[in-house]
């Protein structure tokens, strides 16, 4: 019996006798227990009146600190010299009952994220998962390589993605082919593009009864390895409106937003909460630090500051909850004492952290 199996049996026994306890694995790096991670005493299949959105990872590709980086943020969080939280690579999970979850983007840090969020492991059987399906917004490495970590699944992995992402998963970086030798992938298409190319058909996922998903194409970049890198089309990058059927409340999720197109602005104005691209503060911050020659725009991300930046965009969408995600390790907002953080607070903008829970 592996250590993992032992832990599972322990949880199963706890459930059977109605005793819940928190193992150390339920704790976050800062020692706190995620709210959604707390064992629930509700009936398993009860549709909650709230939709739960769990931020599993809030950093951009590379995470924070990034393994090979000694920029002021990465060095500072490693040494404890700055007030900042370490972060895993961006991914969220959504549920209408607290037991069955849709993973939106599969980060390479998924195993650590599952350990930190025991709600994703309901322990109904000797091998089990709370992840009913995975939906990916693009084929970026930080959003798809976690699929490989889910290969021990006992059923085919339910994967929702567009045709161009599916193409990348079969050619550019053929994870779908690789996974066919393990759990296999049951692909569910994101399709039905509207004639104005601003919406795909809404999606309902079996087992996730209380939620409707509205994917939409975004202007951004296909991954560097993709055959579509220099020939972008609708479906390479997508945003997602996530709607609670019980309350009608909506969350707009877009970790990679290169440009605020009219349909994106409309979606942001319709949402009760936006969880959007907070990758960099300035378009050239990675160049200034001597880390790369690429601007944020080259990478398909809109900077936060300055004219036309995300702060200005968020100022223009009225009163609603505004949260930044996919934060690059160079971004000064990771330092909780930074003046940039004060600026965000003045604009009513929050910074997502791993374990953050949004209830709508
Ligand atoms: C991005 O969001 O630009 C990419 O995730 C970068 C990367 O793959 O590291
Ligand atoms: Mn990314
Ligand atoms: Zn760094």
CSV table of C-alpha atoms and ligand atoms in Angstrom, one decimal:
chain,number,residue,atom,x,y,z
A,1,UNK,CA,0.0,0.0,0.0
A,2,UNK,CA,1.4,3.4,-0.9
A,3,UNK,CA,1.4,6.3,1.4
A,4,UNK,CA,-1.3,7.9,-0.7
A,5,UNK,CA,-3.5,4.9,-0.4
A,6,UNK,CA,-3.0,4.8,3.4
A,7,UNK,CA,-4.1,8.5,3.6
A,8,UNK,CA,-7.2,7.7,1.6
A,9,UNK,CA,-8.2,4.8,3.8
A,10,UNK,CA,-7.8,7.0,6.8
A,11,UNK,CA,-10.1,9.6,5.3
A,12,UNK,CA,-12.7,6.9,4.3
A,13,UNK,CA,-12.7,5.6,7.9
A,14,UNK,CA,-13.2,9.1,9.2
A,15,UNK,CA,-16.2,9.6,6.9
A,16,UNK,CA,-17.8,6.2,7.8
A,17,UNK,CA,-17.8,6.9,11.5
A,18,UNK,CA,-18.7,10.5,11.0
A,19,UNK,CA,-15.5,11.8,12.5
A,20,UNK,CA,-13.7,14.5,10.6
A,21,UNK,CA,-10.2,15.6,11.3
A,22,UNK,CA,-7.8,17.7,9.5
A,23,UNK,CA,-4.5,16.1,8.4
A,24,UNK,CA,-1.5,18.4,8.0
A,25,UNK,CA,-1.9,18.1,4.2
A,26,UNK,CA,-5.1,20.3,4.4
A,27,UNK,CA,-3.0,23.2,5.4
A,28,UNK,CA,-1.7,25.9,3.2
A,29,UNK,CA,1.9,27.1,3.1
A,30,UNK,CA,0.9,29.9,5.6
A,31,UNK,CA,-0.6,27.3,7.9
A,32,UNK,CA,-4.3,28.2,7.3
A,33,UNK,CA,-6.9,25.8,6.1
A,34,UNK,CA,-8.7,26.7,2.9
A,35,UNK,CA,-12.4,27.3,3.6
A,36,UNK,CA,-13.5,25.1,0.9
A,37,UNK,CA,-11.1,22.5,2.1
A,38,UNK,CA,-13.0,22.0,5.4
A,39,UNK,CA,-15.0,18.8,5.5
A,40,UNK,CA,-18.6,19.4,4.8
A,41,UNK,CA,-21.5,18.0,6.8
A,42,UNK,CA,-24.1,18.6,4.1
A,43,UNK,CA,-25.6,15.9,2.0
A,44,UNK,CA,-23.2,15.0,-0.8
A,45,UNK,CA,-25.5,15.8,-3.8
A,46,UNK,CA,-27.3,18.8,-2.4
A,47,UNK,CA,-27.0,21.6,-4.8
A,48,UNK,CA,-25.8,24.6,-2.8
A,49,UNK,CA,-27.5,27.9,-3.3
A,50,UNK,CA,-24.0,29.2,-3.9
A,51,UNK,CA,-21.5,28.5,-6.6
A,52,UNK,CA,-18.0,28.0,-5.2
A,53,UNK,CA,-15.0,29.1,-7.1
A,54,UNK,CA,-11.7,28.0,-5.6
A,55,UNK,CA,-8.4,29.6,-6.8
A,56,UNK,CA,-6.0,26.6,-6.9
A,57,UNK,CA,-3.2,28.6,-8.4
A,58,UNK,CA,-2.8,32.3,-8.9
A,59,UNK,CA,0.6,32.7,-10.5
A,60,UNK,CA,1.6,32.9,-14.2
A,61,UNK,CA,3.8,30.3,-15.9
A,62,UNK,CA,6.8,29.5,-13.7
A,63,UNK,CA,4.9,30.1,-10.4
A,64,UNK,CA,6.2,32.2,-7.6
A,65,UNK,CA,9.0,32.0,-6.8
A,66,UNK,CA,10.1,30.7,-10.2
A,67,UNK,CA,12.7,27.9,-9.8
A,68,UNK,CA,15.5,29.7,-11.7
A,69,UNK,CA,14.7,33.3,-10.9
A,70,UNK,CA,16.4,35.7,-8.5
A,71,UNK,CA,14.4,38.8,-9.4
A,72,UNK,CA,13.6,41.0,-6.3
A,73,UNK,CA,10.3,39.2,-5.8
A,74,UNK,CA,11.5,35.7,-6.2
A,75,UNK,CA,14.6,36.3,-4.0
A,76,UNK,CA,12.5,38.2,-1.5
A,77,UNK,CA,9.9,35.5,-1.0
A,78,UNK,CA,12.6,32.8,-0.8
A,79,UNK,CA,14.5,34.7,1.9
A,80,UNK,CA,11.4,36.1,3.7
A,81,UNK,CA,12.8,39.6,3.0
A,82,UNK,CA,9.4,40.8,1.5
A,83,UNK,CA,5.9,40.2,2.6
A,84,UNK,CA,4.5,37.9,-0.1
A,85,UNK,CA,2.8,34.6,-0.5
A,86,UNK,CA,4.3,31.8,-2.7
A,87,UNK,CA,1.9,30.9,-5.5
A,88,UNK,CA,1.3,27.9,-7.8
A,89,UNK,CA,0.5,28.2,-11.5
A,90,UNK,CA,-2.9,29.4,-12.5
A,91,UNK,CA,-6.0,27.2,-12.2
A,92,UNK,CA,-9.4,27.4,-10.6
A,93,UNK,CA,-12.0,24.8,-9.7
A,94,UNK,CA,-15.8,25.4,-9.7
A,95,UNK,CA,-18.6,23.5,-8.0
A,96,UNK,CA,-22.3,23.8,-7.3
A,97,UNK,CA,-22.4,21.2,-4.5
A,98,UNK,CA,-18.9,21.4,-2.9
A,99,UNK,CA,-18.2,17.7,-3.9
A,100,UNK,CA,-18.1,17.6,-7.7
A,101,UNK,CA,-15.7,20.1,-9.3
A,102,UNK,CA,-14.8,21.3,-12.8
A,103,UNK,CA,-11.1,22.1,-13.1
A,104,UNK,CA,-10.6,25.1,-15.3
A,105,UNK,CA,-7.1,24.8,-16.6
A,106,UNK,CA,-4.8,21.9,-15.5
A,107,UNK,CA,-1.6,23.4,-14.0
A,108,UNK,CA,1.6,21.5,-13.7
A,109,UNK,CA,1.1,22.1,-9.9
A,110,UNK,CA,-2.2,20.3,-9.8
A,111,UNK,CA,-1.0,17.6,-7.4
A,112,UNK,CA,0.1,20.2,-4.9
A,113,UNK,CA,-3.1,22.0,-5.4
A,114,UNK,CA,-5.2,18.9,-4.7
A,115,UNK,CA,-3.3,18.3,-1.5
A,116,UNK,CA,-3.9,21.9,-0.4
A,117,UNK,CA,-7.6,21.6,-1.2
A,118,UNK,CA,-9.0,18.4,0.2
A,119,UNK,CA,-12.5,19.4,-1.1
A,120,UNK,CA,-11.2,18.0,-4.4
A,121,UNK,CA,-10.9,14.6,-2.8
A,122,UNK,CA,-14.3,13.5,-1.5
A,123,UNK,CA,-13.0,9.9,-0.7
A,124,UNK,CA,-16.1,8.0,-1.7
A,125,UNK,CA,-14.1,5.0,-2.9
A,126,UNK,CA,-10.7,3.5,-2.6
A,127,UNK,CA,-9.7,5.5,-5.7
A,128,UNK,CA,-11.7,8.7,-6.1
A,129,UNK,CA,-11.6,12.3,-7.2
A,130,UNK,CA,-13.8,15.3,-6.9
A,131,UNK,CA,-12.7,16.5,-10.4
A,132,UNK,CA,-15.6,15.5,-12.7
A,133,UNK,CA,-14.2,17.3,-15.8
A,134,UNK,CA,-11.4,19.6,-16.9
A,135,UNK,CA,-12.0,22.6,-19.2
A,136,UNK,CA,-8.9,24.3,-20.6
A,137,UNK,CA,-8.9,27.9,-21.8
A,138,UNK,CA,-5.9,27.6,-24.1
A,139,UNK,CA,-3.0,25.1,-24.7
A,140,UNK,CA,-0.3,27.1,-22.8
A,141,UNK,CA,2.1,24.8,-20.9
A,142,UNK,CA,1.0,26.2,-17.5
A,143,UNK,CA,-2.7,25.3,-18.3
A,144,UNK,CA,-2.4,21.8,-19.8
A,145,UNK,CA,0.6,19.9,-18.5
A,146,UNK,CA,-1.4,19.0,-15.3
A,147,UNK,CA,-3.4,16.7,-17.5
A,148,UNK,CA,-0.4,14.3,-17.4
A,149,UNK,CA,-0.6,14.3,-13.6
A,150,UNK,CA,-4.2,13.0,-13.7
A,151,UNK,CA,-3.2,9.9,-15.7
A,152,UNK,CA,-4.0,7.4,-12.9
A,153,UNK,CA,-7.8,8.3,-13.2
A,154,UNK,CA,-10.0,5.2,-13.5
A,155,UNK,CA,-12.2,6.7,-16.1
A,156,UNK,CA,-11.4,8.6,-19.3
A,157,UNK,CA,-10.6,12.2,-18.4
A,158,UNK,CA,-13.5,14.4,-19.5
A,159,UNK,CA,-11.8,17.3,-21.3
A,160,UNK,CA,-13.6,20.3,-22.7
A,161,UNK,CA,-11.6,22.3,-25.2
A,162,UNK,CA,-11.9,24.1,-28.6
A,163,UNK,CA,-10.8,22.6,-31.8
A,164,UNK,CA,-7.6,24.6,-32.0
A,165,UNK,CA,-6.6,23.6,-28.4
A,166,UNK,CA,-7.4,20.0,-29.2
A,167,UNK,CA,-5.2,20.3,-32.3
A,168,UNK,CA,-2.3,21.5,-30.1
A,169,UNK,CA,-3.0,18.6,-27.7
A,170,UNK,CA,-2.7,16.1,-30.6
A,171,UNK,CA,0.2,17.7,-32.6
A,172,UNK,CA,2.1,20.6,-31.1
A,173,UNK,CA,2.3,19.0,-27.6
A,174,UNK,CA,0.5,15.7,-28.0
A,175,UNK,CA,-0.6,15.1,-24.4
A,176,UNK,CA,-3.9,13.6,-25.6
A,177,UNK,CA,-2.1,11.0,-27.5
A,178,UNK,CA,0.2,10.2,-24.6
A,179,UNK,CA,-2.8,10.0,-22.2
A,180,UNK,CA,-4.4,7.4,-24.5
A,181,UNK,CA,-1.9,5.0,-23.1
A,182,UNK,CA,-3.0,5.8,-19.5
A,183,UNK,CA,-6.5,6.9,-18.5
A,184,UNK,CA,-7.5,8.2,-22.0
A,185,UNK,CA,-9.3,11.4,-22.8
A,186,UNK,CA,-13.0,11.8,-23.6
A,187,UNK,CA,-13.0,15.0,-25.5
A,188,UNK,CA,-16.0,17.3,-25.4
A,189,UNK,CA,-15.9,20.1,-27.9
A,190,UNK,CA,-16.2,23.7,-27.2
A,191,UNK,CA,-17.9,24.6,-30.4
A,192,UNK,CA,-20.8,26.5,-32.1
A,193,UNK,CA,-19.0,29.7,-32.7
A,194,UNK,CA,-21.4,32.6,-33.3
A,195,UNK,CA,-21.3,34.3,-36.7
A,196,UNK,CA,-19.8,37.4,-35.1
A,197,UNK,CA,-17.1,35.1,-33.6
A,198,UNK,CA,-17.7,36.4,-30.0
A,199,UNK,CA,-19.3,33.3,-28.4
A,200,UNK,CA,-19.2,29.5,-28.4
A,201,UNK,CA,-22.3,27.5,-27.5
A,202,UNK,CA,-23.0,27.3,-23.8
A,203,UNK,CA,-22.0,24.1,-22.0
A,204,UNK,CA,-23.6,22.1,-19.3
A,205,UNK,CA,-21.5,19.3,-17.8
A,206,UNK,CA,-23.1,16.1,-16.6
A,207,UNK,CA,-22.6,15.8,-12.8
A,208,UNK,CA,-22.2,19.6,-12.4
A,209,UNK,CA,-25.9,20.4,-12.4
A,210,UNK,CA,-26.0,23.9,-11.1
A,211,UNK,CA,-23.6,25.6,-13.5
A,212,UNK,CA,-23.7,26.8,-17.1
A,213,UNK,CA,-20.4,27.6,-18.9
A,214,UNK,CA,-20.2,30.3,-21.6
A,215,UNK,CA,-16.8,30.1,-23.4
A,216,UNK,CA,-15.8,32.9,-25.7
A,217,UNK,CA,-12.8,33.5,-28.0
A,218,UNK,CA,-10.2,36.1,-27.0
A,219,UNK,CA,-7.5,37.8,-28.9
A,220,UNK,CA,-4.3,36.7,-27.4
A,221,UNK,CA,-1.5,34.3,-28.4
A,222,UNK,CA,-1.3,30.6,-29.1
A,223,UNK,CA,1.6,29.0,-27.2
A,224,UNK,CA,5.1,29.4,-28.5
A,225,UNK,CA,5.2,25.7,-29.6
A,226,UNK,CA,1.9,25.8,-31.4
A,227,UNK,CA,1.6,25.5,-35.1
A,228,UNK,CA,-1.0,28.4,-34.8
A,229,UNK,CA,1.4,30.7,-33.0
A,230,UNK,CA,1.7,33.2,-35.9
A,231,UNK,CA,-1.6,32.4,-37.4
A,232,UNK,CA,-4.1,33.0,-34.5
A,233,UNK,CA,-7.7,32.1,-34.8
A,234,UNK,CA,-10.8,32.0,-32.7
A,235,UNK,CA,-10.4,29.2,-30.1
A,236,UNK,CA,-6.6,29.5,-29.5
A,237,UNK,CA,-7.4,31.6,-26.4
A,238,UNK,CA,-10.6,31.7,-24.6
A,239,UNK,CA,-12.4,33.4,-21.7
A,240,UNK,CA,-15.2,31.9,-19.7
A,241,UNK,CA,-18.4,33.2,-18.2
A,242,UNK,CA,-19.4,30.8,-15.4
A,243,UNK,CA,-23.1,31.2,-14.4
A,244,UNK,CA,-24.8,29.8,-11.4
A,245,UNK,CA,-28.2,28.5,-12.5
A,246,UNK,CA,-29.6,28.8,-8.9
A,247,UNK,CA,-28.7,32.4,-8.4
A,248,UNK,CA,-28.0,33.7,-11.9
A,249,UNK,CA,-24.7,35.1,-10.5
A,250,UNK,CA,-21.8,35.1,-13.0
A,251,UNK,CA,-18.0,35.0,-12.8
A,252,UNK,CA,-15.9,36.1,-15.8
A,253,UNK,CA,-12.5,34.2,-15.9
A,254,UNK,CA,-9.8,35.2,-18.3
A,255,UNK,CA,-6.2,34.5,-17.2
A,256,UNK,CA,-4.8,35.5,-20.6
A,257,UNK,CA,-6.3,38.7,-22.0
A,258,UNK,CA,-4.3,40.5,-24.7
A,259,UNK,CA,-6.9,43.0,-25.7
A,260,UNK,CA,-10.2,44.2,-24.4
A,261,UNK,CA,-12.5,43.5,-27.4
A,262,UNK,CA,-16.1,44.8,-27.2
A,263,UNK,CA,-17.5,41.4,-26.3
A,264,UNK,CA,-15.0,41.0,-23.5
A,265,UNK,CA,-15.9,44.4,-22.1
A,266,UNK,CA,-19.6,43.4,-22.3
A,267,UNK,CA,-18.9,40.1,-20.5
A,268,UNK,CA,-17.0,42.0,-17.7
A,269,UNK,CA,-19.9,44.4,-17.3
A,270,UNK,CA,-22.4,41.5,-17.0
A,271,UNK,CA,-20.3,39.6,-14.4
A,272,UNK,CA,-20.8,39.9,-10.6
A,273,UNK,CA,-17.1,39.1,-10.3
A,274,UNK,CA,-14.2,39.3,-12.8
A,275,UNK,CA,-11.1,37.1,-12.3
A,276,UNK,CA,-8.8,38.4,-15.0
A,277,UNK,CA,-5.2,38.7,-16.3
A,278,UNK,CA,-2.9,40.4,-13.8
A,279,UNK,CA,0.3,39.0,-15.3
A,280,UNK,CA,2.4,42.2,-15.3
A,281,UNK,CA,2.4,45.8,-13.9
A,282,UNK,CA,4.2,47.3,-16.9
A,283,UNK,CA,4.4,45.9,-20.4
A,284,UNK,CA,8.3,45.9,-20.3
A,285,UNK,CA,8.9,44.8,-16.7
A,286,UNK,CA,10.6,41.6,-17.8
A,287,UNK,CA,12.8,43.5,-20.2
A,288,UNK,CA,13.8,46.1,-17.6
A,289,UNK,CA,14.8,43.3,-15.2
A,290,UNK,CA,16.9,41.8,-18.0
A,291,UNK,CA,14.9,38.5,-18.1
A,292,UNK,CA,13.6,38.5,-21.6
A,293,UNK,CA,13.2,40.6,-24.8
A,294,UNK,CA,9.5,40.0,-24.9
A,295,UNK,CA,6.9,42.6,-23.9
A,296,UNK,CA,3.6,41.6,-22.2
A,297,UNK,CA,1.8,42.3,-25.5
A,298,UNK,CA,4.3,39.9,-27.3
A,299,UNK,CA,3.1,37.2,-24.8
A,300,UNK,CA,-0.6,38.1,-25.2
A,301,UNK,CA,-1.1,39.9,-21.9
A,302,UNK,CA,-2.4,43.4,-21.1
A,303,UNK,CA,-0.3,45.3,-18.5
A,304,UNK,CA,-2.1,46.6,-15.4
A,305,UNK,CA,-0.8,50.1,-15.2
A,306,UNK,CA,-0.9,53.1,-17.6
A,307,UNK,CA,-3.3,54.2,-20.4
A,308,UNK,CA,-5.4,51.3,-21.7
A,309,UNK,CA,-4.1,49.1,-18.9
A,310,UNK,CA,-6.2,46.6,-16.9
A,311,UNK,CA,-6.7,49.0,-14.0
A,312,UNK,CA,-8.2,51.6,-16.3
A,313,UNK,CA,-10.4,48.9,-17.9
A,314,UNK,CA,-11.6,47.7,-14.5
A,315,UNK,CA,-12.3,51.3,-13.5
A,316,UNK,CA,-14.7,51.5,-16.4
A,317,UNK,CA,-16.8,48.4,-15.7
A,318,UNK,CA,-18.6,49.8,-12.6
A,319,UNK,CA,-19.0,48.3,-9.2
A,320,UNK,CA,-18.4,44.6,-9.0
A,321,UNK,CA,-15.8,42.3,-7.5
A,322,UNK,CA,-12.5,42.7,-9.4
A,323,UNK,CA,-9.8,40.1,-8.8
A,324,UNK,CA,-6.4,39.6,-10.6
A,325,UNK,CA,-5.0,36.2,-11.4
A,326,UNK,CA,-2.1,34.7,-13.4
A,327,UNK,CA,0.4,37.0,-11.7
A,328,UNK,CA,3.9,36.8,-13.0
A,329,UNK,CA,6.7,36.6,-10.5
A,330,UNK,CA,8.2,39.9,-11.6
A,331,UNK,CA,5.0,41.8,-10.8
A,332,UNK,CA,5.4,44.3,-8.0
A,333,UNK,CA,1.9,43.6,-6.7
A,334,UNK,CA,3.1,40.3,-5.3
A,335,UNK,CA,4.8,42.4,-2.6
A,336,UNK,CA,2.0,43.2,-0.1
A,337,UNK,CA,3.9,46.3,1.1
A,338,UNK,CA,4.5,47.7,-2.4
A,339,UNK,CA,2.9,51.0,-3.4
A,340,UNK,CA,1.4,49.3,-6.5
A,341,UNK,CA,-0.6,47.2,-4.0
A,342,UNK,CA,-2.0,50.4,-2.5
A,343,UNK,CA,-3.0,51.7,-5.9
A,344,UNK,CA,-4.9,48.5,-6.6
A,345,UNK,CA,-6.7,48.8,-3.2
A,346,UNK,CA,-7.7,52.4,-4.1
A,347,UNK,CA,-9.3,51.1,-7.3
A,348,UNK,CA,-11.1,48.3,-5.4
A,349,UNK,CA,-9.0,45.6,-7.1
A,350,UNK,CA,-8.0,42.4,-5.2
A,351,UNK,CA,-5.1,40.1,-5.9
A,352,UNK,CA,-5.9,36.4,-6.0
A,353,UNK,CA,-3.9,34.0,-3.8
A,354,UNK,CA,-3.8,30.2,-3.7
A,355,UNK,CA,-6.7,29.0,-1.6
A,356,UNK,CA,-8.9,32.0,-2.2
A,357,UNK,CA,-12.6,31.1,-2.3
A,358,UNK,CA,-15.2,33.1,-4.2
A,359,UNK,CA,-18.8,32.3,-3.5
A,360,UNK,CA,-21.5,33.5,-5.9
B,1,LIG,C1,1.9,32.8,-20.8
B,1,LIG,O1,0.8,33.0,-20.1
B,1,LIG,O2,2.3,33.8,-21.5
B,1,LIG,C2,2.5,31.5,-20.8
B,1,LIG,O3,2.0,30.7,-19.9
B,1,LIG,C3,4.0,31.6,-20.6
B,1,LIG,C4,4.6,30.3,-20.3
B,1,LIG,O4,4.2,29.3,-20.9
B,1,LIG,O5,5.4,30.2,-19.5
B,2,LIG,MN1,0.3,31.5,-18.7
B,3,LIG,ZN1,11.2,36.2,-10.5
